[in-house]
Every structure is written in structure tokens, then in C-alpha cells.
mmCIF file of C-alpha atoms in Angstrom:
data_model
loop_
_atom_site.group_PDB
_atom_site.id
_atom_site.type_symbol
_atom_site.label_atom_id
_atom_site.label_comp_id
_atom_site.label_asym_id
_atom_site.label_seq_id
_atom_site.Cartn_x
_atom_site.Cartn_y
_atom_site.Cartn_z
ATOM 1 C CA UNK L 1 -27.214 -62.186 48.208
ATOM 2 C CA UNK L 2 -25.144 -60.166 45.636
ATOM 3 C CA UNK L 3 -23.866 -56.739 46.543
ATOM 4 C CA UNK L 4 -25.168 -53.895 44.508
ATOM 5 C CA UNK L 5 -22.514 -52.400 42.234
ATOM 6 C CA UNK L 6 -22.105 -48.743 42.947
ATOM 7 C CA UNK L 7 -20.409 -46.334 40.496
ATOM 8 C CA UNK L 8 -19.245 -42.828 41.122
ATOM 9 C CA UNK L 9 -20.220 -40.023 38.861
ATOM 10 C CA UNK L 10 -18.792 -36.472 38.634
ATOM 11 C CA UNK L 11 -21.661 -34.098 38.137
ATOM 12 C CA UNK L 12 -21.579 -30.686 36.543
ATOM 13 C CA UNK L 13 -24.039 -28.007 35.637
ATOM 14 C CA UNK L 14 -25.275 -27.008 32.196
ATOM 15 C CA UNK L 15 -27.986 -24.349 31.872
ATOM 16 C CA UNK L 16 -29.207 -25.173 35.337
ATOM 17 C CA UNK L 17 -29.496 -28.933 34.832
ATOM 18 C CA UNK L 18 -27.179 -31.323 36.591
ATOM 19 C CA UNK L 19 -25.388 -33.975 34.441
ATOM 20 C CA UNK L 20 -23.085 -36.724 35.551
ATOM 21 C CA UNK L 21 -20.334 -38.691 33.913
ATOM 22 C CA UNK L 22 -18.540 -41.925 34.997
ATOM 23 C CA UNK L 23 -15.709 -40.700 37.186
ATOM 24 C CA UNK L 24 -13.422 -43.412 35.821
ATOM 25 C CA UNK L 25 -13.459 -41.577 32.507
ATOM 26 C CA UNK L 26 -12.554 -38.234 34.063
ATOM 27 C CA UNK L 27 -8.915 -37.546 33.509
ATOM 28 C CA UNK L 28 -8.861 -34.098 35.147
ATOM 29 C CA UNK L 29 -10.805 -30.913 35.590
ATOM 30 C CA UNK L 30 -9.083 -27.806 34.275
ATOM 31 C CA UNK L 31 -9.647 -24.020 34.678
ATOM 32 C CA UNK L 32 -10.616 -22.614 31.288
ATOM 33 C CA UNK L 33 -7.511 -21.755 29.417
ATOM 34 C CA UNK L 34 -6.846 -20.180 26.000
ATOM 35 C CA UNK L 35 -8.254 -22.351 23.224
ATOM 36 C CA UNK L 36 -6.733 -22.450 19.719
ATOM 37 C CA UNK L 37 -9.622 -22.115 17.304
ATOM 38 C CA UNK L 38 -9.674 -24.134 14.051
ATOM 39 C CA UNK L 39 -11.231 -23.101 10.825
ATOM 40 C CA UNK L 40 -14.325 -24.761 9.241
ATOM 41 C CA UNK L 41 -15.759 -26.475 12.243
ATOM 42 C CA UNK L 42 -19.275 -26.637 13.911
ATOM 43 C CA UNK L 43 -19.878 -23.887 16.518
ATOM 44 C CA UNK L 44 -19.783 -26.327 19.456
ATOM 45 C CA UNK L 45 -16.297 -27.352 18.724
ATOM 46 C CA UNK L 46 -14.359 -24.575 20.307
ATOM 47 C CA UNK L 47 -10.810 -25.664 19.058
ATOM 48 C CA UNK L 48 -7.952 -27.483 20.670
ATOM 49 C CA UNK L 49 -5.632 -27.074 23.668
ATOM 50 C CA UNK L 50 -2.140 -28.521 24.262
ATOM 51 C CA UNK L 51 -2.264 -30.567 27.426
ATOM 52 C CA UNK L 52 1.245 -31.728 28.361
ATOM 53 C CA UNK L 53 2.036 -32.439 24.652
ATOM 54 C CA UNK L 54 -1.360 -33.995 23.770
ATOM 55 C CA UNK L 55 -3.668 -32.020 21.487
ATOM 56 C CA UNK L 56 -7.192 -32.252 22.857
ATOM 57 C CA UNK L 57 -10.394 -31.120 21.011
ATOM 58 C CA UNK L 58 -12.605 -28.893 23.236
ATOM 59 C CA UNK L 59 -16.352 -29.231 22.883
ATOM 60 C CA UNK L 60 -18.853 -26.780 24.514
ATOM 61 C CA UNK L 61 -21.322 -29.342 25.877
ATOM 62 C CA UNK L 62 -23.946 -26.663 26.294
ATOM 63 C CA UNK L 63 -23.870 -25.875 22.619
ATOM 64 C CA UNK L 64 -23.516 -29.551 21.562
ATOM 65 C CA UNK L 65 -26.754 -30.209 23.505
ATOM 66 C CA UNK L 66 -28.415 -27.308 21.499
ATOM 67 C CA UNK L 67 -28.665 -25.009 24.562
ATOM 68 C CA UNK L 68 -28.096 -21.278 24.567
ATOM 69 C CA UNK L 69 -24.436 -20.401 24.443
ATOM 70 C CA UNK L 70 -23.037 -18.632 27.418
ATOM 71 C CA UNK L 71 -20.219 -16.256 28.000
ATOM 72 C CA UNK L 72 -17.563 -18.073 29.964
ATOM 73 C CA UNK L 73 -16.871 -16.904 33.477
ATOM 74 C CA UNK L 74 -14.675 -17.980 36.453
ATOM 75 C CA UNK L 75 -17.010 -20.975 37.153
ATOM 76 C CA UNK L 76 -16.574 -22.334 33.650
ATOM 77 C CA UNK L 77 -14.309 -25.389 33.599
ATOM 78 C CA UNK L 78 -13.079 -27.978 31.109
ATOM 79 C CA UNK L 79 -13.702 -31.632 32.116
ATOM 80 C CA UNK L 80 -11.149 -33.795 30.361
ATOM 81 C CA UNK L 81 -12.627 -37.198 29.588
ATOM 82 C CA UNK L 82 -10.493 -40.175 28.431
ATOM 83 C CA UNK L 83 -11.571 -43.469 27.203
ATOM 84 C CA UNK L 84 -9.455 -45.990 29.013
ATOM 85 C CA UNK L 85 -10.718 -49.005 27.159
ATOM 86 C CA UNK L 86 -9.723 -48.085 23.522
ATOM 87 C CA UNK L 87 -6.501 -49.142 21.870
ATOM 88 C CA UNK L 88 -5.874 -45.574 20.812
ATOM 89 C CA UNK L 89 -7.536 -43.772 23.771
ATOM 90 C CA UNK L 90 -9.741 -40.765 22.741
ATOM 91 C CA UNK L 91 -9.432 -37.701 24.905
ATOM 92 C CA UNK L 92 -11.882 -34.786 24.722
ATOM 93 C CA UNK L 93 -12.321 -31.632 26.809
ATOM 94 C CA UNK L 94 -15.953 -30.727 27.655
ATOM 95 C CA UNK L 95 -16.664 -27.061 28.524
ATOM 96 C CA UNK L 96 -19.300 -27.030 31.335
ATOM 97 C CA UNK L 97 -20.873 -24.192 33.308
ATOM 98 C CA UNK L 98 -19.541 -25.465 36.720
ATOM 99 C CA UNK L 99 -18.518 -28.708 38.394
ATOM 100 C CA UNK L 100 -20.992 -29.780 41.036
ATOM 101 C CA UNK L 101 -20.476 -32.962 43.146
ATOM 102 C CA UNK L 102 -19.339 -36.548 43.080
ATOM 103 C CA UNK L 103 -22.173 -38.970 43.758
ATOM 104 C CA UNK L 104 -22.314 -42.734 44.110
ATOM 105 C CA UNK L 105 -25.317 -44.539 42.366
ATOM 106 C CA UNK L 106 -26.087 -48.212 42.344
ATOM 107 C CA UNK L 107 -27.269 -49.893 39.212
ATOM 108 C CA UNK L 108 -30.741 -50.233 40.737
ATOM 109 C CA UNK L 109 -31.009 -46.541 41.345
ATOM 110 C CA UNK L 110 -30.444 -45.564 37.770
ATOM 111 C CA UNK L 111 -33.616 -45.287 35.674
ATOM 112 C CA UNK L 112 -33.758 -45.483 31.876
ATOM 113 C CA UNK L 113 -34.557 -42.257 30.135
ATOM 114 C CA UNK L 114 -38.034 -42.166 28.662
ATOM 115 C CA UNK L 115 -38.423 -42.985 24.984
ATOM 116 C CA UNK L 116 -39.445 -39.908 22.960
ATOM 117 C CA UNK L 117 -39.406 -41.803 19.664
ATOM 118 C CA UNK L 118 -37.156 -40.784 16.795
ATOM 119 C CA UNK L 119 -37.650 -37.005 17.450
ATOM 120 C CA UNK L 120 -35.194 -36.678 20.281
ATOM 121 C CA UNK L 121 -31.701 -38.057 20.230
ATOM 122 C CA UNK L 122 -31.055 -40.119 23.366
ATOM 123 C CA UNK L 123 -27.553 -41.394 22.396
ATOM 124 C CA UNK L 124 -25.760 -39.463 25.034
ATOM 125 C CA UNK L 125 -28.076 -40.337 27.974
ATOM 126 C CA UNK L 126 -27.243 -43.384 29.998
ATOM 127 C CA UNK L 127 -30.036 -42.919 32.414
ATOM 128 C CA UNK L 128 -31.609 -40.805 35.278
ATOM 129 C CA UNK L 129 -30.724 -40.966 38.912
ATOM 130 C CA UNK L 130 -32.375 -39.097 41.708
ATOM 131 C CA UNK L 131 -30.556 -37.511 44.555
ATOM 132 C CA UNK L 132 -33.134 -36.215 47.073
ATOM 133 C CA UNK L 133 -35.647 -34.178 45.048
ATOM 134 C CA UNK L 134 -33.359 -33.501 42.024
ATOM 135 C CA UNK L 135 -32.993 -35.664 38.949
ATOM 136 C CA UNK L 136 -29.404 -35.997 37.548
ATOM 137 C CA UNK L 137 -29.085 -36.856 33.901
ATOM 138 C CA UNK L 138 -26.230 -39.410 33.606
ATOM 139 C CA UNK L 139 -24.354 -39.224 30.332
ATOM 140 C CA UNK L 140 -23.009 -42.223 28.514
ATOM 141 C CA UNK L 141 -19.237 -41.732 28.598
ATOM 142 C CA UNK L 142 -18.710 -44.164 25.688
ATOM 143 C CA UNK L 143 -20.913 -42.110 23.392
ATOM 144 C CA UNK L 144 -19.299 -38.799 24.529
ATOM 145 C CA UNK L 145 -15.968 -40.394 23.605
ATOM 146 C CA UNK L 146 -17.189 -41.713 20.350
ATOM 147 C CA UNK L 147 -15.954 -39.288 17.547
ATOM 148 C CA UNK L 148 -18.802 -40.203 15.245
ATOM 149 C CA UNK L 149 -21.495 -39.381 17.855
ATOM 150 C CA UNK L 150 -19.825 -36.372 19.445
ATOM 151 C CA UNK L 151 -18.943 -34.584 16.185
ATOM 152 C CA UNK L 152 -22.044 -35.602 14.359
ATOM 153 C CA UNK L 153 -23.840 -32.658 12.720
#
């Protein structure tokens, strides 16, 4: 009998919903620090920060997902994601409302997101996992770390 593969996900809140990302892609969680804004960019790209000599783009995930923008507060954090598999690793900072938990989910416990046809973009959704009564939206880290998808207008 084969063992089920369990994967850990860091979860965070966005507009009251809980989202999760593969913890292996999380480089660190940072307190919101000053962001250098850049000209001529979509609203959801907040600018860049200098993290130990590396310039990292900062994306407000709430705005990227077309949710109402929120004034940042002391719960607001930046989750730094890093693609470990790429030759030239992409690093991005995601502004989220608050960090929640770390959960382990087996492959069997992750359900595919329903198909909404071409009207709704599911490219960022890896699947849905339940924890008790709540449903956690698991995000596809590879898509989040794909410049063409993340910065697509």
C-alpha cells in the first residue's frame, strides 16, 4: 500500500477568504516595509523592495484578484515566494491581509476547482481543500511565480 503524499501549505487571508501556497515556495514572511513605487504600472503592482541586495516586485494579491483595495494595517504582511526550480529563480512579494496557519493536505484531500467556463480565470487555483467546515483555496505557486500570468493585464 502506497503512502499518501502530504504537502504543507502556508495559508493567509484575503478579504475574509483563506488561501494557501506551497510552503516550499515561501522564502519568508515580512512585516510591511516601505515600497518604492514605479511609474507606469498596473495598480496591483505596488512597486519594489530591496531585500538583502535583491530587488523584489511587490504585488497586492487582493487587487490582483480584483478584490476591493484595503488600507494596510499592522496585520498586513508580505509573503516572499521564490521559485526554487527555475534556472533564474523568480522572487515575488505578495501583500496579504494576514498570515493564518500552516496546514498539511494529502493529494487525495485536494479537490479540483469547479469549471466556470471561459468567464472566470482559474489559472491561479490549484484546488480546494477542506479543513473542518472551511474551504481553503490552494493557489498554484508555479502560476504565481510566472511573470506572464502574474503581470497579465
